[in-house]
């Protein structure tokens, strides 16, 4: 039996990495065989691609190159980590996946949206997530959290506020159109947000008869 594939998405500073880690610990504690991974990255090749993508020195990186590099990292991630784990019946949690490319490259960079969708369709094939948690946080709040928490900002985080607003709009549009995406407000206490996420995940596990 194929395992369940969960992705966590959201604008920068939405706290999804913290919540992904908590979800991983929670499910593991319940006896699930869980893999926690991330994009861009998740593999040795992917982490090298991540360094290119996030390095602020790479200001000359073109938008088409960017979409292809994220897709390349994803292809490697699927082949090396996600597909084998799902085939072994494991639960996979990925901190970001294909929706980030639609939101950041498709909407944020205003690239030809059908092209971004098509590139990713070729990469993802039938391995779309079973459930996607979208952490919803106003752009300004997320960026302020990053400014307070981090010493420096990566290449994407340094983009203009208008870029981040477009990304946010992209995520909202995706959530409106896709039943798979469940929106959780990220403007609250960490515990409250986590409780909401657990509710969504347990509903999904029940639906696919994977509750333990
Ligand atoms: P992330 O790992 O969430 O950053 P951090 O660890 O600093 O919180 O993601 C890195 C950046 O890459 C983030 O700004 C979103 C962006 N991104 C895309 O633009 N497209 C994609 O397909 C993915 C997966 C991420």
mmCIF file of C-alpha atoms and ligand atoms in Angstrom:
data_model
loop_
_atom_site.group_PDB
_atom_site.id
_atom_site.type_symbol
_atom_site.label_atom_id
_atom_site.label_comp_id
_atom_site.label_asym_id
_atom_site.label_seq_id
_atom_site.Cartn_x
_atom_site.Cartn_y
_atom_site.Cartn_z
ATOM 1 C CA UNK A 1 0.000 0.000 0.000
ATOM 2 C CA UNK A 2 1.279 3.436 -0.927
ATOM 3 C CA UNK A 3 1.938 5.795 1.981
ATOM 4 C CA UNK A 4 0.383 9.221 2.372
ATOM 5 C CA UNK A 5 2.091 12.324 1.002
ATOM 6 C CA UNK A 6 1.696 15.563 2.951
ATOM 7 C CA UNK A 7 3.184 18.907 1.924
ATOM 8 C CA UNK A 8 3.487 22.118 3.908
ATOM 9 C CA UNK A 9 3.303 25.406 2.051
ATOM 10 C CA UNK A 10 3.101 29.082 2.800
ATOM 11 C CA UNK A 11 4.750 32.437 2.356
ATOM 12 C CA UNK A 12 8.197 33.133 3.803
ATOM 13 C CA UNK A 13 8.113 33.462 7.581
ATOM 14 C CA UNK A 14 4.866 31.508 7.987
ATOM 15 C CA UNK A 15 6.534 29.049 10.356
ATOM 16 C CA UNK A 16 5.945 25.983 8.200
ATOM 17 C CA UNK A 17 9.360 24.421 8.903
ATOM 18 C CA UNK A 18 8.694 24.459 12.661
ATOM 19 C CA UNK A 19 5.239 22.991 12.147
ATOM 20 C CA UNK A 20 6.519 20.358 9.691
ATOM 21 C CA UNK A 21 9.029 19.212 12.314
ATOM 22 C CA UNK A 22 6.326 19.067 14.983
ATOM 23 C CA UNK A 23 4.055 17.062 12.719
ATOM 24 C CA UNK A 24 6.889 14.664 11.962
ATOM 25 C CA UNK A 25 7.538 14.078 15.704
ATOM 26 C CA UNK A 26 3.831 13.743 16.417
ATOM 27 C CA UNK A 27 3.186 11.130 13.727
ATOM 28 C CA UNK A 28 6.348 9.246 14.608
ATOM 29 C CA UNK A 29 5.213 9.192 18.238
ATOM 30 C CA UNK A 30 1.945 7.638 17.096
ATOM 31 C CA UNK A 31 3.804 4.805 15.414
ATOM 32 C CA UNK A 32 3.826 5.967 11.803
ATOM 33 C CA UNK A 33 6.891 5.408 9.695
ATOM 34 C CA UNK A 34 7.511 9.015 8.650
ATOM 35 C CA UNK A 35 10.023 10.813 6.462
ATOM 36 C CA UNK A 36 10.539 14.573 6.842
ATOM 37 C CA UNK A 37 12.129 16.290 3.886
ATOM 38 C CA UNK A 38 12.253 19.677 2.180
ATOM 39 C CA UNK A 39 12.468 21.617 -1.062
ATOM 40 C CA UNK A 40 14.499 22.934 -2.628
ATOM 41 C CA UNK A 41 16.829 20.224 -1.393
ATOM 42 C CA UNK A 42 16.100 16.928 0.302
ATOM 43 C CA UNK A 43 18.933 15.169 -1.563
ATOM 44 C CA UNK A 44 22.636 15.840 -1.977
ATOM 45 C CA UNK A 45 22.152 17.122 -5.540
ATOM 46 C CA UNK A 46 19.051 19.053 -4.455
ATOM 47 C CA UNK A 47 20.891 20.778 -1.611
ATOM 48 C CA UNK A 48 23.551 21.899 -4.105
ATOM 49 C CA UNK A 49 20.793 23.307 -6.337
ATOM 50 C CA UNK A 50 19.284 24.969 -3.242
ATOM 51 C CA UNK A 51 22.561 26.780 -2.620
ATOM 52 C CA UNK A 52 22.509 28.218 -6.145
ATOM 53 C CA UNK A 53 18.864 29.275 -5.799
ATOM 54 C CA UNK A 54 19.107 30.953 -2.418
ATOM 55 C CA UNK A 55 22.524 32.594 -2.713
ATOM 56 C CA UNK A 56 21.930 36.388 -2.899
ATOM 57 C CA UNK A 57 25.136 36.724 -4.960
ATOM 58 C CA UNK A 58 23.364 35.021 -7.886
ATOM 59 C CA UNK A 59 21.473 38.166 -8.847
ATOM 60 C CA UNK A 60 21.872 37.371 -12.564
ATOM 61 C CA UNK A 61 19.855 34.128 -12.297
ATOM 62 C CA UNK A 62 17.077 34.270 -14.898
ATOM 63 C CA UNK A 63 13.451 33.446 -14.102
ATOM 64 C CA UNK A 64 13.406 30.543 -16.567
ATOM 65 C CA UNK A 65 16.603 29.154 -15.053
ATOM 66 C CA UNK A 66 14.993 29.539 -11.645
ATOM 67 C CA UNK A 67 11.853 27.569 -12.519
ATOM 68 C CA UNK A 68 13.949 24.808 -14.090
ATOM 69 C CA UNK A 69 16.319 24.584 -11.126
ATOM 70 C CA UNK A 70 13.431 24.235 -8.682
ATOM 71 C CA UNK A 71 11.951 21.587 -10.976
ATOM 72 C CA UNK A 72 15.320 19.801 -11.232
ATOM 73 C CA UNK A 73 15.656 19.703 -7.455
ATOM 74 C CA UNK A 74 12.084 18.316 -7.316
ATOM 75 C CA UNK A 75 12.798 15.614 -9.919
ATOM 76 C CA UNK A 76 15.793 14.380 -7.942
ATOM 77 C CA UNK A 77 13.840 14.597 -4.690
ATOM 78 C CA UNK A 78 10.988 12.502 -6.076
ATOM 79 C CA UNK A 79 13.262 9.890 -7.573
ATOM 80 C CA UNK A 80 15.603 9.527 -4.635
ATOM 81 C CA UNK A 81 13.413 10.174 -1.593
ATOM 82 C CA UNK A 82 9.671 10.657 -2.065
ATOM 83 C CA UNK A 83 8.711 7.853 -4.466
ATOM 84 C CA UNK A 84 10.773 5.112 -2.746
ATOM 85 C CA UNK A 85 9.382 6.128 0.679
ATOM 86 C CA UNK A 86 5.770 6.150 -0.542
ATOM 87 C CA UNK A 87 6.269 2.784 -2.208
ATOM 88 C CA UNK A 88 7.497 1.410 1.125
ATOM 89 C CA UNK A 89 4.226 2.610 2.674
ATOM 90 C CA UNK A 90 5.857 5.483 4.586
ATOM 91 C CA UNK A 91 4.234 8.812 5.350
ATOM 92 C CA UNK A 92 6.159 11.620 3.657
ATOM 93 C CA UNK A 93 6.088 15.224 4.888
ATOM 94 C CA UNK A 94 7.717 17.703 2.555
ATOM 95 C CA UNK A 95 8.441 21.255 3.655
ATOM 96 C CA UNK A 96 7.411 22.889 0.338
ATOM 97 C CA UNK A 97 6.703 21.148 -2.966
ATOM 98 C CA UNK A 98 5.082 21.902 -6.317
ATOM 99 C CA UNK A 99 2.643 24.605 -5.094
ATOM 100 C CA UNK A 100 5.645 26.776 -4.190
ATOM 101 C CA UNK A 101 6.733 26.738 -7.843
ATOM 102 C CA UNK A 102 3.256 27.748 -8.998
ATOM 103 C CA UNK A 103 3.061 30.532 -6.391
ATOM 104 C CA UNK A 104 6.656 31.857 -6.536
ATOM 105 C CA UNK A 105 7.646 31.275 -10.173
ATOM 106 C CA UNK A 106 4.179 31.292 -11.769
ATOM 107 C CA UNK A 107 2.559 34.151 -9.843
ATOM 108 C CA UNK A 108 5.554 35.847 -8.169
ATOM 109 C CA UNK A 109 7.737 36.013 -11.281
ATOM 110 C CA UNK A 110 4.718 36.375 -13.579
ATOM 111 C CA UNK A 111 6.100 33.624 -15.815
ATOM 112 C CA UNK A 112 3.759 31.961 -18.278
ATOM 113 C CA UNK A 113 1.588 30.060 -15.785
ATOM 114 C CA UNK A 114 0.602 27.129 -18.047
ATOM 115 C CA UNK A 115 4.314 26.637 -18.822
ATOM 116 C CA UNK A 116 5.244 26.471 -15.114
ATOM 117 C CA UNK A 117 2.354 24.055 -14.540
ATOM 118 C CA UNK A 118 3.410 21.899 -17.497
ATOM 119 C CA UNK A 119 7.091 21.719 -16.471
ATOM 120 C CA UNK A 120 6.019 20.582 -13.027
ATOM 121 C CA UNK A 121 3.420 18.160 -14.355
ATOM 122 C CA UNK A 122 6.194 16.413 -16.266
ATOM 123 C CA UNK A 123 8.277 16.189 -13.101
ATOM 124 C CA UNK A 124 5.564 15.230 -10.601
ATOM 125 C CA UNK A 125 3.492 12.858 -12.806
ATOM 126 C CA UNK A 126 0.989 11.148 -10.481
ATOM 127 C CA UNK A 127 2.812 11.956 -7.262
ATOM 128 C CA UNK A 128 0.734 14.959 -6.279
ATOM 129 C CA UNK A 129 0.359 15.333 -2.506
ATOM 130 C CA UNK A 130 -2.649 13.715 -0.812
ATOM 131 C CA UNK A 131 -2.875 16.685 1.523
ATOM 132 C CA UNK A 132 -1.321 20.150 1.492
ATOM 133 C CA UNK A 133 -1.379 22.398 4.528
ATOM 134 C CA UNK A 134 -1.178 26.059 3.560
ATOM 135 C CA UNK A 135 -0.042 28.273 6.415
ATOM 136 C CA UNK A 136 -1.763 31.560 5.834
ATOM 137 C CA UNK A 137 0.003 34.661 7.074
ATOM 138 C CA UNK A 138 -0.062 38.255 5.826
ATOM 139 C CA UNK A 139 3.115 39.008 3.873
ATOM 140 C CA UNK A 140 4.251 41.890 6.106
ATOM 141 C CA UNK A 141 3.924 39.771 9.254
ATOM 142 C CA UNK A 142 5.984 36.936 7.741
ATOM 143 C CA UNK A 143 8.753 39.214 6.514
ATOM 144 C CA UNK A 144 8.913 41.005 9.869
ATOM 145 C CA UNK A 145 9.310 37.625 11.614
ATOM 146 C CA UNK A 146 12.230 36.805 9.303
ATOM 147 C CA UNK A 147 13.886 40.171 9.892
ATOM 148 C CA UNK A 148 13.698 39.603 13.652
ATOM 149 C CA UNK A 149 14.737 35.930 13.601
ATOM 150 C CA UNK A 150 17.457 35.706 10.942
ATOM 151 C CA UNK A 151 20.794 37.455 10.592
ATOM 152 C CA UNK A 152 20.404 37.704 6.823
ATOM 153 C CA UNK A 153 17.780 37.136 4.130
ATOM 154 C CA UNK A 154 18.169 34.713 1.201
ATOM 155 C CA UNK A 155 17.800 35.650 -2.493
ATOM 156 C CA UNK A 156 14.039 35.071 -2.531
ATOM 157 C CA UNK A 157 13.332 36.665 0.843
ATOM 158 C CA UNK A 158 15.160 39.806 -0.336
ATOM 159 C CA UNK A 159 12.654 40.320 -3.162
ATOM 160 C CA UNK A 160 10.357 43.371 -3.134
ATOM 161 C CA UNK A 161 7.157 43.303 -1.124
ATOM 162 C CA UNK A 162 5.149 43.351 -4.392
ATOM 163 C CA UNK A 163 6.749 40.003 -5.333
ATOM 164 C CA UNK A 164 5.752 38.473 -1.983
ATOM 165 C CA UNK A 165 2.215 39.854 -2.368
ATOM 166 C CA UNK A 166 1.917 38.137 -5.755
ATOM 167 C CA UNK A 167 3.191 34.872 -4.254
ATOM 168 C CA UNK A 168 0.600 35.159 -1.485
ATOM 169 C CA UNK A 169 -2.144 35.790 -4.007
ATOM 170 C CA UNK A 170 -0.939 32.700 -5.916
ATOM 171 C CA UNK A 171 -1.191 30.501 -2.837
ATOM 172 C CA UNK A 172 -4.694 31.783 -2.075
ATOM 173 C CA UNK A 173 -5.792 31.138 -5.632
ATOM 174 C CA UNK A 174 -4.390 27.597 -5.532
ATOM 175 C CA UNK A 175 -6.173 26.922 -2.228
ATOM 176 C CA UNK A 176 -9.430 28.204 -3.685
ATOM 177 C CA UNK A 177 -9.160 25.871 -6.672
ATOM 178 C CA UNK A 178 -7.740 22.701 -5.102
ATOM 179 C CA UNK A 179 -9.617 20.562 -2.563
ATOM 180 C CA UNK A 180 -6.338 18.948 -1.537
ATOM 181 C CA UNK A 181 -5.112 22.247 -0.037
ATOM 182 C CA UNK A 182 -6.295 23.058 3.491
ATOM 183 C CA UNK A 183 -5.657 26.556 4.742
ATOM 184 C CA UNK A 184 -4.617 27.085 8.348
ATOM 185 C CA UNK A 185 -4.202 30.562 9.798
ATOM 186 C CA UNK A 186 -0.601 31.008 10.922
ATOM 187 C CA UNK A 187 -1.456 34.110 12.924
ATOM 188 C CA UNK A 188 -1.774 32.587 16.397
ATOM 189 C CA UNK A 189 0.167 30.619 18.963
ATOM 190 C CA UNK A 190 2.398 27.803 17.738
ATOM 191 C CA UNK A 191 0.318 25.293 19.743
ATOM 192 C CA UNK A 192 -2.961 26.535 18.315
ATOM 193 C CA UNK A 193 -1.680 26.328 14.749
ATOM 194 C CA UNK A 194 -0.312 22.851 15.388
ATOM 195 C CA UNK A 195 -3.622 21.615 16.826
ATOM 196 C CA UNK A 196 -5.352 22.808 13.657
ATOM 197 C CA UNK A 197 -2.792 21.018 11.464
ATOM 198 C CA UNK A 198 -3.166 17.767 13.424
ATOM 199 C CA UNK A 199 -6.945 17.933 12.942
ATOM 200 C CA UNK A 200 -6.531 18.247 9.166
ATOM 201 C CA UNK A 201 -3.966 15.440 9.009
ATOM 202 C CA UNK A 202 -6.022 13.064 11.150
ATOM 203 C CA UNK A 203 -9.092 13.684 9.005
ATOM 204 C CA UNK A 204 -7.038 12.703 5.965
ATOM 205 C CA UNK A 205 -5.575 9.615 7.647
ATOM 206 C CA UNK A 206 -9.102 8.515 8.605
ATOM 207 C CA UNK A 207 -10.297 9.070 5.060
ATOM 208 C CA UNK A 208 -7.605 6.765 3.673
ATOM 209 C CA UNK A 209 -7.975 4.240 6.531
ATOM 210 C CA UNK A 210 -4.495 4.855 7.852
ATOM 211 C CA UNK A 211 -5.393 5.832 11.405
ATOM 212 C CA UNK A 212 -3.370 3.990 14.067
HETATM 213 P P1 LIG B 1 12.414 27.617 2.337
HETATM 214 O O1 LIG B 1 13.185 26.356 2.511
HETATM 215 O O2 LIG B 1 11.025 27.630 2.819
HETATM 216 O O3 LIG B 1 13.228 28.810 2.978
HETATM 217 P P2 LIG B 1 13.724 28.947 4.489
HETATM 218 O O4 LIG B 1 14.385 27.655 4.861
HETATM 219 O O5 LIG B 1 14.650 30.110 4.392
HETATM 220 O O6 LIG B 1 12.481 29.212 5.287
HETATM 221 O O7 LIG B 1 12.376 27.958 0.784
HETATM 222 C C1 LIG B 1 13.364 28.617 0.151
HETATM 223 C C2 LIG B 1 12.815 29.638 -0.797
HETATM 224 O O8 LIG B 1 12.574 29.048 -2.085
HETATM 225 C C3 LIG B 1 11.517 30.267 -0.355
HETATM 226 O O9 LIG B 1 11.645 31.677 -0.469
HETATM 227 C C4 LIG B 1 10.513 29.794 -1.363
HETATM 228 C C5 LIG B 1 11.325 29.487 -2.579
HETATM 229 N N1 LIG B 1 10.769 28.429 -3.475
HETATM 230 C C6 LIG B 1 10.397 28.774 -4.779
HETATM 231 O O10 LIG B 1 10.484 29.946 -5.176
HETATM 232 N N2 LIG B 1 9.932 27.796 -5.623
HETATM 233 C C7 LIG B 1 9.845 26.497 -5.228
HETATM 234 O O11 LIG B 1 9.429 25.620 -6.041
HETATM 235 C C8 LIG B 1 10.243 26.149 -3.890
HETATM 236 C C9 LIG B 1 10.178 24.720 -3.421
HETATM 237 C C10 LIG B 1 10.694 27.162 -3.044
#
